[in-house]
Coordinates of C-alpha atoms in Angstrom, one line a residue:
M61 CA -30.8 -6.2 57.2
S62 CA -32.6 -5.6 54.1
Y63 CA -35.3 -2.7 53.8
N64 CA -36.0 -3.0 49.8
L65 CA -35.1 0.5 49.6
L66 CA -33.8 -0.1 45.8
K67 CA -36.6 -2.0 44.7
G68 CA -37.5 -1.3 41.0
K69 CA -34.0 0.7 40.7
K70 CA -31.9 0.5 38.2
G71 CA -28.5 1.8 37.7
I72 CA -24.9 0.9 36.6
I73 CA -21.5 0.3 38.7
F74 CA -18.0 1.0 38.0
G75 CA -15.1 -0.1 39.6
A76 CA -15.9 -3.5 41.6
L77 CA -12.9 -5.5 41.1
D78 CA -12.3 -8.0 44.1
P79 CA -13.9 -8.1 47.2
N80 CA -12.2 -5.9 49.3
S81 CA -13.5 -2.7 46.7
I82 CA -16.1 -0.3 48.0
A83 CA -17.8 -0.7 44.4
W84 CA -17.9 -4.5 45.4
K85 CA -19.7 -3.8 48.6
T86 CA -21.9 -1.5 47.4
A87 CA -22.9 -3.9 44.6
E88 CA -23.5 -6.7 46.5
R89 CA -25.9 -4.0 49.2
V90 CA -27.5 -2.7 46.5
H91 CA -28.5 -6.3 45.1
E92 CA -29.8 -7.1 48.5
E93 CA -32.2 -4.2 48.8
G94 CA -33.7 -4.7 45.6
G95 CA -32.0 -2.9 43.2
E96 CA -30.6 -4.4 39.8
F97 CA -27.6 -3.3 38.1
V98 CA -25.0 -3.8 35.1
L99 CA -21.0 -3.5 36.4
T100 CA -18.4 -2.2 33.9
N101 CA -14.5 -2.1 34.5
A102 CA -11.7 -1.0 32.5
P103 CA -10.7 -4.6 30.0
I104 CA -7.6 -4.6 31.8
A105 CA -9.0 -4.1 35.2
M106 CA -11.6 -6.7 34.6
R107 CA -8.6 -9.2 33.6
M108 CA -7.1 -8.7 37.0
G109 CA -10.2 -9.0 39.2
Q110 CA -12.9 -11.1 39.9
I111 CA -15.9 -9.4 38.7
N112 CA -17.4 -12.8 37.3
E113 CA -17.5 -13.9 40.9
L114 CA -19.6 -10.8 41.8
A115 CA -22.1 -11.1 38.2
A116 CA -23.2 -14.5 39.0
K117 CA -23.5 -13.8 43.0
T118 CA -25.5 -10.5 42.1
N119 CA -27.5 -12.0 38.9
S120 CA -25.6 -9.3 36.6
Q121 CA -24.4 -8.5 33.6
I122 CA -21.0 -7.1 32.7
I123 CA -20.0 -4.4 30.1
P124 CA -16.6 -3.6 29.7
A125 CA -15.4 -0.1 29.0
D126 CA -12.7 2.0 29.3
A127 CA -14.2 5.4 31.4
T128 CA -11.9 7.8 29.3
S129 CA -13.3 6.6 26.0
L130 CA -16.8 8.6 25.1
E131 CA -17.1 6.1 22.8
D132 CA -17.2 3.0 25.3
L133 CA -19.3 5.0 27.9
E134 CA -21.6 6.0 24.9
N135 CA -22.2 1.7 24.6
L136 CA -22.4 1.1 28.0
V137 CA -25.0 3.7 28.5
E138 CA -27.3 2.3 25.4
K139 CA -26.5 -1.2 26.3
S140 CA -27.3 -1.0 30.3
Q141 CA -30.6 0.8 29.0
E142 CA -31.3 -2.4 27.3
I143 CA -30.4 -4.9 29.5
L144 CA -32.4 -3.1 32.6
G145 CA -35.2 -2.5 30.4
G146 CA -35.3 1.3 31.2
K147 CA -33.6 4.7 31.9
I148 CA -30.9 4.6 34.6
D149 CA -31.7 5.5 38.6
F150 CA -28.1 5.6 39.7
V151 CA -24.6 5.5 39.0
L152 CA -21.6 4.7 41.3
H153 CA -18.1 5.8 39.8
S154 CA -15.7 4.3 42.0
I155 CA -12.5 4.2 40.3
G156 CA -9.0 5.9 40.2
M157 CA -5.7 5.7 39.8
S158 CA -2.3 7.2 39.9
V159 CA 0.6 6.0 37.3
N160 CA 3.0 8.3 39.7
V161 CA 1.8 6.9 42.5
R162 CA 2.5 3.5 40.6
K163 CA 5.8 4.0 39.4
G164 CA 7.1 5.6 42.9
K165 CA 7.4 9.2 41.3
A166 CA 7.5 12.1 43.7
Y167 CA 4.9 14.9 43.4
T168 CA 7.5 17.9 43.1
D169 CA 9.0 15.4 39.8
Q170 CA 5.6 14.3 38.2
N171 CA 6.0 12.6 35.0
Y172 CA 3.2 14.8 33.1
A173 CA 2.6 12.2 30.7
W174 CA 1.5 10.3 33.6
T175 CA -0.2 13.0 35.7
H176 CA -2.8 13.7 32.4
K177 CA -3.5 9.9 32.4
G178 CA -4.1 9.6 36.0
W179 CA -6.7 12.4 36.1
D180 CA -8.4 11.6 32.7
V181 CA -9.3 8.1 34.5
S182 CA -9.8 9.5 38.4
A183 CA -11.7 12.6 37.3
G184 CA -12.0 13.4 33.7
S185 CA -14.1 10.1 33.5
F186 CA -16.6 11.6 35.9
H187 CA -17.1 14.4 33.9
K188 CA -17.5 12.3 30.6
T189 CA -19.5 9.6 32.0
M190 CA -22.1 12.2 33.1
S191 CA -21.9 14.1 29.8
V192 CA -23.2 10.8 27.5
L193 CA -26.0 10.3 30.5
Y194 CA -27.2 13.7 30.5
K195 CA -27.1 13.7 26.6
K196 CA -28.8 10.8 26.0
D197 CA -31.1 11.4 28.6
A198 CA -30.4 8.1 30.2
M199 CA -31.2 9.2 33.6
N200 CA -34.3 8.9 35.1
E201 CA -35.8 11.8 37.3
W202 CA -35.1 11.8 41.2
G203 CA -32.1 9.5 40.1
S204 CA -28.4 9.8 42.3
I205 CA -25.3 9.6 40.7
V206 CA -22.3 9.4 43.6
A207 CA -18.3 9.1 42.9
L208 CA -15.9 8.5 45.9
T209 CA -13.6 10.7 47.1
Y210 CA -11.2 11.3 50.0
M211 CA -10.2 14.1 52.3
A212 CA -6.7 14.9 50.4
A213 CA -8.6 17.1 48.2
Q214 CA -8.8 19.4 51.0
R215 CA -5.7 18.7 53.3
V216 CA -2.1 18.0 52.2
F217 CA -1.4 13.9 52.7
P218 CA 1.9 14.6 51.0
D219 CA 2.1 10.4 49.8
Y220 CA -1.4 10.9 47.9
N221 CA 0.5 12.8 45.6
D222 CA -1.3 13.9 42.2
M223 CA -4.3 11.7 43.6
A224 CA -4.9 14.9 45.6
D225 CA -5.4 17.2 43.0
N226 CA -7.0 14.2 41.1
K227 CA -9.9 14.0 43.7
A228 CA -10.3 17.5 43.9
Y229 CA -11.0 18.0 40.6
L230 CA -13.6 15.2 40.7
E231 CA -15.3 17.0 43.6
S232 CA -15.6 19.9 41.5
I233 CA -17.5 18.3 38.6
A234 CA -19.7 16.7 40.8
R235 CA -20.9 20.7 41.9
S236 CA -20.3 21.8 38.5
F237 CA -22.2 19.2 36.5
G238 CA -24.3 18.6 39.4
Y239 CA -26.0 21.5 39.0
F240 CA -26.9 21.3 35.5
F241 CA -28.4 17.7 35.9
G242 CA -30.5 19.3 38.9
R243 CA -31.6 22.2 37.0
D244 CA -32.5 19.9 33.7
K245 CA -33.4 16.4 34.8
N246 CA -34.0 16.8 38.6
V247 CA -31.1 14.1 38.7
R248 CA -28.2 14.3 42.2
V249 CA -24.4 14.4 42.2
N250 CA -22.8 14.0 45.3
T251 CA -19.8 12.7 46.2
I252 CA -18.5 10.5 49.3
S253 CA -15.3 11.3 51.1
Q254 CA -14.5 7.7 52.6
S255 CA -12.2 7.2 55.6
P256 CA -9.0 5.7 54.1
T257 CA -10.0 2.1 53.5
P258 CA -7.8 -1.0 52.5
T259 CA -8.8 -1.8 48.9
T260 CA -6.1 -3.1 46.8
A261 CA -5.6 0.3 45.3
G262 CA -5.7 2.6 48.6
Q263 CA -2.9 0.0 50.1
G264 CA -0.9 0.9 46.6
V265 CA -0.2 4.1 48.0
K266 CA 3.2 4.6 50.3
G267 CA 2.6 4.8 53.9
F268 CA -1.1 3.6 53.5
D269 CA -1.1 1.4 57.5
G270 CA 0.2 5.0 58.6
F271 CA -2.8 6.8 56.8
L272 CA -5.2 4.3 58.3
A273 CA -3.5 4.0 61.8
Y274 CA -3.3 8.0 62.3
A275 CA -7.2 8.5 60.9
D276 CA -8.4 5.8 63.4
K277 CA -6.9 7.5 66.3
M278 CA -8.3 11.1 64.8
S279 CA -11.8 9.8 64.6
P280 CA -14.1 9.7 67.4
L281 CA -15.9 6.7 66.0
G282 CA -13.2 5.0 64.1
N283 CA -12.3 4.7 60.4
A284 CA -15.2 4.1 58.2
T285 CA -15.4 0.9 56.6
A286 CA -16.0 0.0 53.0
E287 CA -19.3 -1.8 54.2
D288 CA -19.7 1.6 55.9
C289 CA -19.3 3.2 52.8
A290 CA -22.0 0.8 51.1
N291 CA -24.3 1.6 53.3
Y292 CA -24.0 5.2 52.7
T293 CA -24.2 5.1 49.2
I294 CA -27.3 3.4 49.4
A295 CA -28.9 5.9 51.5
M296 CA -27.9 8.2 48.7
F297 CA -29.4 6.2 46.2
S298 CA -32.6 6.1 47.8
D299 CA -35.6 8.4 48.1
L300 CA -34.6 9.1 51.2
T301 CA -32.3 11.9 50.1
K302 CA -33.9 13.1 47.1
R303 CA -33.0 16.5 47.3
V304 CA -29.4 16.3 48.5
T305 CA -27.2 17.7 45.2
L306 CA -23.8 19.2 45.0
Q307 CA -22.6 17.5 47.9
N308 CA -19.2 16.1 49.1
L309 CA -20.1 14.3 52.6
F310 CA -17.5 12.4 54.8
N311 CA -18.2 9.1 55.8
D312 CA -15.2 9.4 58.2
G313 CA -15.9 8.6 61.6
G314 CA -15.5 12.1 62.4
F315 CA -11.7 13.2 61.5
S316 CA -12.9 15.9 58.7
N317 CA -13.9 18.5 62.0
M318 CA -11.2 17.0 64.3
G319 CA -8.0 19.4 65.0
V320 CA -6.5 16.7 67.5
S321 CA -7.4 14.1 69.8
D322 CA -6.7 12.6 73.2
A323 CA -5.3 9.3 71.4
V324 CA -3.3 11.2 69.3
M325 CA -1.6 13.8 71.7
E326 CA -1.4 10.4 74.2
K327 CA 1.4 9.1 71.4
F328 CA 3.1 12.4 71.0
V329 CA 3.6 12.2 74.9
N330 CA 4.5 8.7 75.2
D331 CA 6.9 9.0 72.4

């Protein structure tokens, strides 16, 4: 159902890889709500994904960019404004990766070159993106910037490895840069902490199926889906949330406030 919440609004969406990704679902919903956007991802990710299909479906253009490169980000912001015909109203940062996770390195035995690479892609890129937007005065007043995160930033999920540190850093960047963006530009910056979601990236984490099942049993409303997250992001992009900023917003079916649930206790008793 469309309410035209984003009619006339323009933005940039990072990280749409394939139809399983939250960024992909969000792009579809932004389009349904009347928003316009450019899509971007790293060139290597674009070769692996199906982003051209999404661009055709949403009448969008694609600008390849390495989000760790200031030069690429500057080009992205400049070209986005040319394509969209003005300043930006919303940005979704939905990218992250850990080479240590991908290569099976334990948290206690990290390859620190890989650690730095993962941090730069997953968290440092968010600071760089906002820095470029801020310095170029590329955001409209009351614009909205959202990054996706996970509760491993606050609690221990052993197999999430150094991605937990990356997400904690990401959330801190949102608060710190969000202060300056709010004070100087009237722009909102928030993170959405999503339930474990069966995206292509998420399923690469060891024990992901266990994460998914446990969270679903713990959450009174069950796990939030990728579509749920897309809808929440739409609300954060809209004018309905004009003074919500510096927040880490949990979209997790209630998991974040649970100690234990009957369903989990019953499993332990039955086992």
